[in-house]
mmCIF file of C-alpha atoms in Angstrom:
data_model
loop_
_atom_site.group_PDB
_atom_site.id
_atom_site.type_symbol
_atom_site.label_atom_id
_atom_site.label_comp_id
_atom_site.label_asym_id
_atom_site.label_seq_id
_atom_site.Cartn_x
_atom_site.Cartn_y
_atom_site.Cartn_z
ATOM 1 C CA TYR A 7 -16.738 -2.254 -20.187
ATOM 2 C CA ILE A 8 -18.994 -2.390 -16.282
ATOM 3 C CA ALA A 9 -17.586 -5.023 -13.829
ATOM 4 C CA LEU A 10 -19.811 -6.838 -11.290
ATOM 5 C CA SER A 11 -18.830 -7.331 -7.503
ATOM 6 C CA HIS A 12 -21.595 -9.461 -6.066
ATOM 7 C CA CYS A 13 -22.181 -12.861 -3.767
ATOM 8 C CA TRP A 14 -22.321 -16.055 -5.662
ATOM 9 C CA GLY A 15 -24.225 -17.478 -2.959
ATOM 10 C CA LYS A 16 -24.687 -21.253 -2.243
ATOM 11 C CA GLY A 17 -26.404 -23.924 -4.163
ATOM 12 C CA GLU A 18 -29.662 -23.355 -6.679
ATOM 13 C CA GLY A 19 -29.356 -20.216 -8.676
ATOM 14 C CA ILE A 20 -25.917 -19.710 -9.230
ATOM 15 C CA LEU A 21 -25.188 -19.518 -13.024
ATOM 16 C CA THR A 22 -21.856 -20.295 -14.208
ATOM 17 C CA THR A 23 -19.805 -21.205 -17.068
ATOM 18 C CA THR A 24 -17.906 -24.901 -16.996
ATOM 19 C CA THR A 25 -16.568 -27.138 -19.715
ATOM 20 C CA SER A 26 -19.667 -28.502 -20.148
ATOM 21 C CA THR A 27 -21.615 -24.597 -20.881
ATOM 22 C CA ILE A 28 -18.989 -22.908 -22.282
ATOM 23 C CA GLU A 29 -20.458 -23.482 -25.904
ATOM 24 C CA GLU A 30 -24.201 -23.132 -24.633
ATOM 25 C CA ARG A 31 -22.697 -19.354 -23.145
ATOM 26 C CA ARG A 32 -21.418 -18.657 -26.581
ATOM 27 C CA ARG A 33 -24.920 -19.196 -28.512
ATOM 28 C CA GLU A 34 -27.160 -17.798 -26.291
ATOM 29 C CA ILE A 35 -27.800 -16.478 -22.591
ATOM 30 C CA THR A 36 -31.475 -16.344 -21.819
ATOM 31 C CA TRP A 37 -32.997 -13.367 -20.007
ATOM 32 C CA SER A 38 -34.943 -16.156 -17.984
ATOM 33 C CA SER A 39 -31.903 -18.086 -17.100
ATOM 34 C CA LEU A 40 -30.012 -15.075 -15.762
ATOM 35 C CA PRO A 41 -30.283 -14.576 -11.478
ATOM 36 C CA LYS A 42 -31.784 -11.069 -10.631
ATOM 37 C CA THR A 43 -28.431 -9.329 -9.933
ATOM 38 C CA PHE A 44 -27.225 -10.504 -13.291
ATOM 39 C CA GLN A 45 -30.084 -8.894 -15.031
ATOM 40 C CA ASP A 46 -30.110 -5.927 -12.731
ATOM 41 C CA ALA A 47 -26.582 -5.464 -13.716
ATOM 42 C CA ILE A 48 -27.192 -5.565 -17.270
ATOM 43 C CA SER A 49 -30.940 -3.457 -17.251
ATOM 44 C CA ILE A 50 -27.666 -0.817 -15.172
ATOM 45 C CA THR A 51 -25.135 -1.375 -18.043
ATOM 46 C CA ARG A 52 -27.736 -0.653 -20.986
ATOM 47 C CA ALA A 53 -29.073 2.300 -18.643
ATOM 48 C CA LEU A 54 -25.351 3.974 -19.162
ATOM 49 C CA GLU A 55 -25.267 3.164 -22.423
ATOM 50 C CA ILE A 56 -22.345 0.752 -22.125
ATOM 51 C CA GLU A 57 -21.567 -2.242 -24.580
ATOM 52 C CA TYR A 58 -19.937 -4.598 -22.366
ATOM 53 C CA LEU A 59 -20.466 -6.006 -18.370
ATOM 54 C CA TRP A 60 -17.976 -8.922 -17.169
ATOM 55 C CA ILE A 61 -19.266 -10.913 -15.207
ATOM 56 C CA ASP A 62 -17.019 -13.425 -13.027
ATOM 57 C CA SER A 63 -18.946 -16.496 -12.615
ATOM 58 C CA LEU A 64 -19.618 -16.397 -16.522
ATOM 59 C CA CYS A 65 -16.231 -15.278 -18.145
ATOM 60 C CA ILE A 66 -14.128 -17.436 -16.013
ATOM 61 C CA ILE A 67 -14.675 -21.438 -16.737
ATOM 62 C CA GLN A 68 -15.020 -22.527 -13.359
ATOM 63 C CA ASP A 69 -14.376 -25.933 -13.713
ATOM 64 C CA ASP A 70 -10.929 -25.193 -15.876
ATOM 65 C CA HIS A 71 -8.473 -25.121 -13.444
ATOM 66 C CA LEU A 72 -6.129 -23.472 -16.114
ATOM 67 C CA ASP A 73 -8.565 -20.944 -17.040
ATOM 68 C CA TRP A 74 -9.325 -19.896 -13.467
ATOM 69 C CA GLN A 75 -5.224 -19.929 -12.693
ATOM 70 C CA ALA A 76 -4.670 -17.749 -15.496
ATOM 71 C CA GLU A 77 -7.700 -15.481 -15.440
ATOM 72 C CA SER A 78 -7.901 -15.278 -11.304
ATOM 73 C CA VAL A 79 -4.439 -13.232 -11.666
ATOM 74 C CA LYS A 80 -6.167 -10.751 -14.194
ATOM 75 C CA MET A 81 -8.907 -9.407 -11.525
ATOM 76 C CA ALA A 82 -6.338 -6.679 -10.631
ATOM 77 C CA ASP A 83 -6.410 -5.308 -14.482
ATOM 78 C CA VAL A 84 -10.196 -6.295 -14.699
ATOM 79 C CA TYR A 85 -11.253 -3.952 -11.877
ATOM 80 C CA SER A 86 -9.017 -1.262 -11.877
ATOM 81 C CA GLN A 87 -9.477 -0.755 -16.036
ATOM 82 C CA SER A 88 -13.484 -1.273 -15.737
ATOM 83 C CA TYR A 89 -15.230 1.789 -16.762
ATOM 84 C CA LEU A 90 -17.458 1.421 -13.423
ATOM 85 C CA THR A 91 -18.216 -1.485 -10.701
ATOM 86 C CA ILE A 92 -21.552 -2.380 -10.165
ATOM 87 C CA ALA A 93 -21.293 -3.619 -6.365
ATOM 88 C CA ALA A 94 -24.710 -5.503 -5.114
ATOM 89 C CA THR A 95 -23.500 -4.991 -2.008
ATOM 90 C CA ALA A 96 -27.085 -5.495 0.198
ATOM 91 C CA SER A 97 -27.459 -9.184 -1.672
ATOM 92 C CA SER A 98 -26.707 -12.350 -0.299
ATOM 93 C CA THR A 99 -26.731 -14.111 -3.260
ATOM 94 C CA SER A 100 -27.034 -13.443 -7.271
ATOM 95 C CA LEU A 101 -30.960 -14.157 -6.944
ATOM 96 C CA GLY A 102 -31.192 -11.162 -4.498
ATOM 97 C CA GLY A 103 -30.459 -7.929 -7.361
ATOM 98 C CA CYS A 104 -29.625 -4.537 -6.966
ATOM 99 C CA LEU A 105 -32.535 -2.912 -7.859
ATOM 100 C CA PHE A 106 -35.214 -4.103 -5.262
ATOM 101 C CA ASN A 107 -38.213 -1.758 -2.752
ATOM 102 C CA ARG A 108 -36.433 -0.088 -0.229
ATOM 103 C CA TRP A 109 -36.661 -1.039 3.399
ATOM 104 C CA HIS A 110 -34.982 1.264 6.357
ATOM 105 C CA GLU A 111 -33.528 -0.557 9.553
ATOM 106 C CA THR A 112 -34.630 1.293 13.052
ATOM 107 C CA LEU A 113 -32.401 2.078 15.682
ATOM 108 C CA ASP A 114 -33.686 -0.999 17.227
ATOM 109 C CA GLY A 115 -32.955 -3.371 14.112
ATOM 110 C CA HIS A 116 -36.111 -3.635 12.858
ATOM 111 C CA GLU A 117 -36.720 -3.241 9.188
ATOM 112 C CA ILE A 118 -39.379 -1.570 7.634
ATOM 113 C CA PRO A 119 -40.066 -0.184 4.309
ATOM 114 C CA HIS A 120 -39.977 3.200 2.910
ATOM 115 C CA SER A 121 -43.521 4.516 2.437
ATOM 116 C CA ILE A 122 -45.732 7.394 1.325
ATOM 117 C CA SER A 123 -48.106 9.317 3.061
ATOM 118 C CA LYS A 124 -51.316 11.025 1.817
ATOM 119 C CA PHE A 125 -52.440 13.976 3.323
ATOM 120 C CA HIS A 126 -55.994 15.393 2.218
ATOM 121 C CA SER A 127 -56.985 18.832 1.664
ATOM 122 C CA GLU A 128 -60.152 20.570 1.905
ATOM 123 C CA ARG A 129 -59.262 22.840 -0.884
ATOM 124 C CA THR A 130 -58.787 20.344 -3.483
ATOM 125 C CA ASP A 131 -60.458 16.896 -4.284
ATOM 126 C CA VAL A 132 -56.921 16.055 -5.782
ATOM 127 C CA PRO A 133 -54.677 14.525 -2.209
ATOM 128 C CA PRO A 134 -51.486 15.685 -2.725
ATOM 129 C CA GLU A 135 -48.225 13.308 -1.407
ATOM 130 C CA ILE A 136 -45.643 13.649 0.540
ATOM 131 C CA LYS A 137 -43.099 11.484 0.585
ATOM 132 C CA LEU A 138 -41.582 10.579 3.974
ATOM 133 C CA ARG A 139 -37.339 9.771 3.315
ATOM 134 C CA TYR A 140 -36.337 8.120 6.624
ATOM 135 C CA SER A 141 -32.816 8.957 7.831
ATOM 136 C CA ALA A 142 -30.620 6.060 6.227
ATOM 137 C CA ARG A 143 -27.818 3.949 7.814
ATOM 138 C CA GLY A 144 -26.592 2.265 5.584
ATOM 139 C CA HIS A 145 -23.639 4.619 4.889
ATOM 140 C CA GLU A 146 -22.421 3.783 8.458
ATOM 141 C CA TYR A 147 -21.188 0.531 7.012
ATOM 142 C CA PHE A 148 -19.295 2.140 4.930
ATOM 143 C CA ALA A 149 -17.507 4.422 7.132
ATOM 144 C CA GLY A 150 -16.867 1.484 9.769
ATOM 145 C CA ASN A 151 -19.427 2.535 12.572
ATOM 146 C CA CYS A 152 -21.249 -1.135 12.090
ATOM 147 C CA PRO A 153 -18.412 -3.838 12.925
ATOM 148 C CA ASP A 154 -21.653 -6.589 12.855
ATOM 149 C CA MET A 155 -23.102 -6.027 9.161
ATOM 150 C CA GLY A 156 -25.768 -8.788 9.161
ATOM 151 C CA ASN A 157 -27.148 -9.088 5.883
ATOM 152 C CA ASP A 158 -27.197 -5.426 5.219
ATOM 153 C CA ALA A 159 -24.130 -5.033 3.615
ATOM 154 C CA LEU A 160 -22.761 -8.838 2.933
ATOM 155 C CA LEU A 161 -20.635 -7.982 0.065
ATOM 156 C CA LEU A 162 -18.598 -6.027 2.323
ATOM 157 C CA THR A 163 -17.623 -8.830 4.665
ATOM 158 C CA ARG A 164 -16.709 -10.936 2.040
ATOM 159 C CA ALA A 165 -12.559 -11.362 1.225
ATOM 160 C CA TRP A 166 -13.099 -11.733 -2.213
ATOM 161 C CA ALA A 167 -14.598 -8.654 -2.823
ATOM 162 C CA PHE A 168 -12.023 -6.983 -0.823
ATOM 163 C CA GLN A 169 -9.896 -6.240 -3.695
ATOM 164 C CA GLU A 170 -12.396 -5.404 -5.742
ATOM 165 C CA ARG A 171 -13.665 -2.566 -4.231
ATOM 166 C CA ILE A 172 -10.008 -1.102 -3.555
ATOM 167 C CA LEU A 173 -8.850 -1.441 -7.344
ATOM 168 C CA SER A 174 -12.047 -0.032 -8.977
ATOM 169 C CA LYS A 175 -11.467 3.273 -10.236
ATOM 170 C CA ARG A 176 -15.301 3.906 -9.658
ATOM 171 C CA ILE A 177 -17.685 1.628 -8.009
ATOM 172 C CA ILE A 178 -21.372 2.207 -6.966
ATOM 173 C CA HIS A 179 -23.009 0.518 -4.188
ATOM 174 C CA PHE A 180 -26.260 -1.070 -4.186
ATOM 175 C CA HIS A 181 -27.716 -0.997 -0.881
ATOM 176 C CA SER A 182 -30.872 -1.529 0.717
ATOM 177 C CA GLU A 183 -31.456 2.156 2.288
ATOM 178 C CA GLU A 184 -29.449 4.151 -0.373
ATOM 179 C CA MET A 185 -26.587 4.029 -3.104
ATOM 180 C CA ILE A 186 -23.365 4.983 -2.058
ATOM 181 C CA TRP A 187 -20.748 6.164 -4.343
ATOM 182 C CA GLU A 188 -16.848 5.760 -4.431
ATOM 183 C CA CYS A 189 -13.927 7.033 -6.277
ATOM 184 C CA GLN A 190 -10.550 7.620 -5.748
ATOM 185 C CA GLU A 191 -11.279 11.163 -5.424
ATOM 186 C CA CYS A 192 -14.749 10.875 -3.313
ATOM 187 C CA ARG A 193 -17.557 9.060 -1.671
ATOM 188 C CA SER A 194 -20.924 10.170 -1.675
ATOM 189 C CA CYS A 195 -24.378 8.764 -0.508
ATOM 190 C CA GLU A 196 -28.006 10.167 -0.952
ATOM 191 C CA CYS A 197 -28.196 10.905 2.414
ATOM 192 C CA GLY A 198 -25.504 13.255 2.425
ATOM 193 C CA TYR A 199 -24.245 12.196 5.541
ATOM 194 C CA PHE A 200 -20.390 11.795 3.668
ATOM 195 C CA ASP A 201 -20.961 15.262 2.492
ATOM 196 C CA TRP A 202 -21.392 16.340 6.492
ATOM 197 C CA GLU A 203 -19.067 14.336 7.536
ATOM 198 C CA LYS A 204 -16.340 15.543 5.410
ATOM 199 C CA SER A 205 -17.192 19.258 6.637
ATOM 200 C CA HIS A 206 -17.677 18.404 9.794
ATOM 201 C CA LEU A 207 -14.780 15.275 11.447
ATOM 202 C CA VAL A 208 -11.081 16.428 11.534
ATOM 203 C CA TYR A 209 -10.093 12.718 11.209
ATOM 204 C CA ASP A 210 -11.672 10.304 8.795
ATOM 205 C CA HIS A 211 -10.298 6.826 9.642
ATOM 206 C CA SER A 212 -12.375 5.188 7.198
ATOM 207 C CA PHE A 213 -11.823 2.386 4.999
ATOM 208 C CA HIS A 214 -12.027 5.278 2.205
ATOM 209 C CA GLU A 215 -9.372 7.728 3.594
ATOM 210 C CA LEU A 216 -7.194 4.628 4.865
ATOM 211 C CA VAL A 217 -6.926 2.662 2.468
ATOM 212 C CA LYS A 218 -8.509 3.356 -1.031
ATOM 213 C CA LYS A 219 -7.181 6.933 -1.367
ATOM 214 C CA THR A 220 -3.485 5.532 -0.408
ATOM 215 C CA PHE A 221 -3.899 2.813 -2.553
ATOM 216 C CA ALA A 222 -4.803 5.101 -5.664
ATOM 217 C CA LYS A 223 -1.953 7.336 -4.882
ATOM 218 C CA LEU A 224 0.817 4.132 -4.750
ATOM 219 C CA HIS A 225 -0.631 2.639 -7.560
ATOM 220 C CA ALA A 226 -0.098 6.314 -9.307
ATOM 221 C CA GLY A 227 3.512 6.505 -8.688
ATOM 222 C CA HIS A 228 3.371 8.496 -5.113
ATOM 223 C CA GLY A 229 4.614 7.471 -1.965
ATOM 224 C CA THR A 230 7.818 5.566 -0.729
ATOM 225 C CA GLN A 231 8.376 1.726 -0.304
ATOM 226 C CA GLU A 232 8.113 2.382 3.414
ATOM 227 C CA ASP A 233 4.800 3.571 2.454
ATOM 228 C CA ILE A 234 4.052 0.800 0.167
ATOM 229 C CA TYR A 235 4.880 -1.769 2.810
ATOM 230 C CA ARG A 236 2.435 0.084 5.461
ATOM 231 C CA THR A 237 -0.301 0.180 3.414
ATOM 232 C CA TRP A 238 0.034 -3.090 2.424
ATOM 233 C CA ARG A 239 0.432 -4.454 5.988
ATOM 234 C CA LYS A 240 -2.993 -2.612 6.646
ATOM 235 C CA LEU A 241 -4.584 -4.395 3.860
ATOM 236 C CA ILE A 242 -4.193 -7.787 5.093
ATOM 237 C CA GLU A 243 -5.228 -6.369 8.553
ATOM 238 C CA MET A 244 -8.277 -5.886 7.026
ATOM 239 C CA PHE A 245 -8.652 -8.795 4.589
ATOM 240 C CA THR A 246 -7.789 -11.421 6.756
ATOM 241 C CA ALA A 247 -10.733 -10.439 9.152
ATOM 242 C CA LEU A 248 -13.335 -11.084 6.009
ATOM 243 C CA ASP A 249 -15.482 -14.281 5.274
ATOM 244 C CA ILE A 250 -14.200 -16.657 2.468
ATOM 245 C CA THR A 251 -15.884 -19.785 1.331
ATOM 246 C CA GLU A 252 -12.730 -21.688 0.288
ATOM 247 C CA GLU A 253 -9.825 -20.734 2.872
ATOM 248 C CA LEU A 254 -7.267 -22.390 0.124
ATOM 249 C CA ASP A 255 -8.342 -19.433 -1.881
ATOM 250 C CA ARG A 256 -7.104 -16.604 0.961
ATOM 251 C CA LEU A 257 -3.867 -15.819 -1.225
ATOM 252 C CA PRO A 258 -5.785 -15.586 -5.120
ATOM 253 C CA ALA A 259 -8.117 -13.493 -3.524
ATOM 254 C CA VAL A 260 -5.143 -10.666 -2.797
ATOM 255 C CA SER A 261 -3.041 -11.517 -5.407
ATOM 256 C CA GLY A 262 -4.680 -8.811 -7.426
ATOM 257 C CA LEU A 263 -3.517 -6.028 -4.705
ATOM 258 C CA ALA A 264 -0.100 -8.020 -4.660
ATOM 259 C CA SER A 265 0.249 -7.366 -8.780
ATOM 260 C CA CYS A 266 -0.437 -4.246 -8.651
ATOM 261 C CA ILE A 267 1.864 -3.278 -5.355
ATOM 262 C CA SER A 268 4.240 -5.287 -7.247
ATOM 263 C CA GLN A 269 4.962 -2.944 -9.862
ATOM 264 C CA ARG A 270 5.940 -0.443 -7.673
ATOM 265 C CA LEU A 271 8.339 -2.659 -5.671
ATOM 266 C CA ASP A 272 11.801 -4.485 -6.414
ATOM 267 C CA SER A 273 10.771 -7.295 -3.839
ATOM 268 C CA LEU A 274 9.999 -10.623 -4.084
ATOM 269 C CA TYR A 275 6.595 -11.212 -3.333
ATOM 270 C CA MET A 276 6.469 -14.522 -1.024
ATOM 271 C CA ALA A 277 3.600 -15.740 -0.180
ATOM 272 C CA GLY A 278 1.405 -12.850 1.213
ATOM 273 C CA LEU A 279 4.645 -10.835 2.662
ATOM 274 C CA TRP A 280 7.652 -9.428 0.481
ATOM 275 C CA LYS A 281 10.805 -10.192 0.658
ATOM 276 C CA ASP A 282 12.289 -6.724 1.605
ATOM 277 C CA ASP A 283 10.041 -6.424 4.767
ATOM 278 C CA LEU A 284 10.135 -9.884 6.290
ATOM 279 C CA PRO A 285 11.497 -8.705 9.528
ATOM 280 C CA ARG A 286 8.347 -6.706 9.880
ATOM 281 C CA GLY A 287 6.092 -9.051 7.789
ATOM 282 C CA LEU A 288 6.865 -11.635 9.863
ATOM 283 C CA LEU A 289 5.640 -10.499 13.115
ATOM 284 C CA TRP A 290 2.081 -10.998 12.627
ATOM 285 C CA ASN A 291 -0.216 -12.481 14.697
ATOM 286 C CA LYS A 292 -3.628 -14.047 15.121
ATOM 287 C CA ARG A 293 -6.260 -11.810 17.177
ATOM 288 C CA PRO A 294 -6.327 -12.775 20.662
ATOM 289 C CA TYR A 295 -10.093 -13.239 20.659
ATOM 290 C CA GLN A 296 -10.109 -15.856 17.953
ATOM 291 C CA ARG A 297 -9.413 -19.338 17.427
ATOM 292 C CA SER A 298 -7.366 -21.064 14.506
ATOM 293 C CA GLN A 299 -5.637 -23.778 13.136
ATOM 294 C CA ARG A 300 -3.721 -24.644 10.740
ATOM 295 C CA ILE A 301 -5.230 -24.942 7.032
ATOM 296 C CA ARG A 302 -5.049 -28.612 5.634
ATOM 297 C CA PHE A 303 -3.179 -27.664 1.966
ATOM 298 C CA ALA A 304 -2.917 -29.830 -1.066
ATOM 299 C CA GLU A 305 0.272 -31.081 -2.238
ATOM 300 C CA ASP A 306 0.623 -28.416 -5.200
ATOM 301 C CA HIS A 307 -1.384 -25.763 -3.099
ATOM 302 C CA TYR A 308 0.162 -24.436 0.358
ATOM 303 C CA ALA A 309 1.351 -21.565 2.195
ATOM 304 C CA PRO A 310 4.426 -22.130 4.504
ATOM 305 C CA THR A 311 3.710 -21.582 8.142
ATOM 306 C CA TRP A 312 5.100 -18.457 7.993
ATOM 307 C CA SER A 313 2.817 -16.928 6.427
ATOM 308 C CA TRP A 314 -0.562 -15.644 7.721
ATOM 309 C CA ALA A 315 -2.342 -17.245 4.878
ATOM 310 C CA SER A 316 -1.298 -20.556 6.842
ATOM 311 C CA ILE A 317 -4.382 -20.342 9.543
#
């Protein structure tokens, strides 16, 4: 099966499964009712001749607390065991899609469409077509060179998509400028930048090198406990900088990663920290340039004040 990683968006256009629609979903989901991101994901899945596609908003009953609670902790299995993850990286809602007319962002921030220029020849009645390919900047979001991603790679700013990206063995990002491939061994882009980077740069401090490869090694059984704790602290540092619609979802949104790491550790997981790493884990602090406040939790859903998830 293939899994979809996407931004839901807000309001109209979000297609979900609820207790009132589950029987209808079991009978039929019409093509016209699907938002463009879902339609494109289905088209890609069919083109790859894969039979099943997993979409969180449809495969989890959204207003059933017990079903959501049971299925959300299985996220690690869903994404780590999928044949491929399709990431609608450039779409801010499920209406945006994966496949669209490409555009190019200039250095001064203007977005212009990719174009085809025709040059006429005096020797032939049929003008040849020369395709002009702009130098893409999409890969810079993945290399960590663009701290402000705006709407160009919105999925990379979302907390829920963080563990989906790390856990996936293979993921292909559909960005507006080019497709980006990531797996546990390499990453590649259409413009060839990552191949150049690999051969020219001595140090790679990107997400892929520091986190994804390291996590893959830990998940495969390599590395010491200290390596695991160090990786976890790095994960949390990156994760807490990301946006999330409901702050109460902070711990659930990282539970898949915690579940995978717990298989390698003989230590109790405690609201985002590990019991055997508490001396260092408790030394977290907020970024000095950010304002923060305590989250108002419900009685049955809270994080203790000593956890980073409490603010």
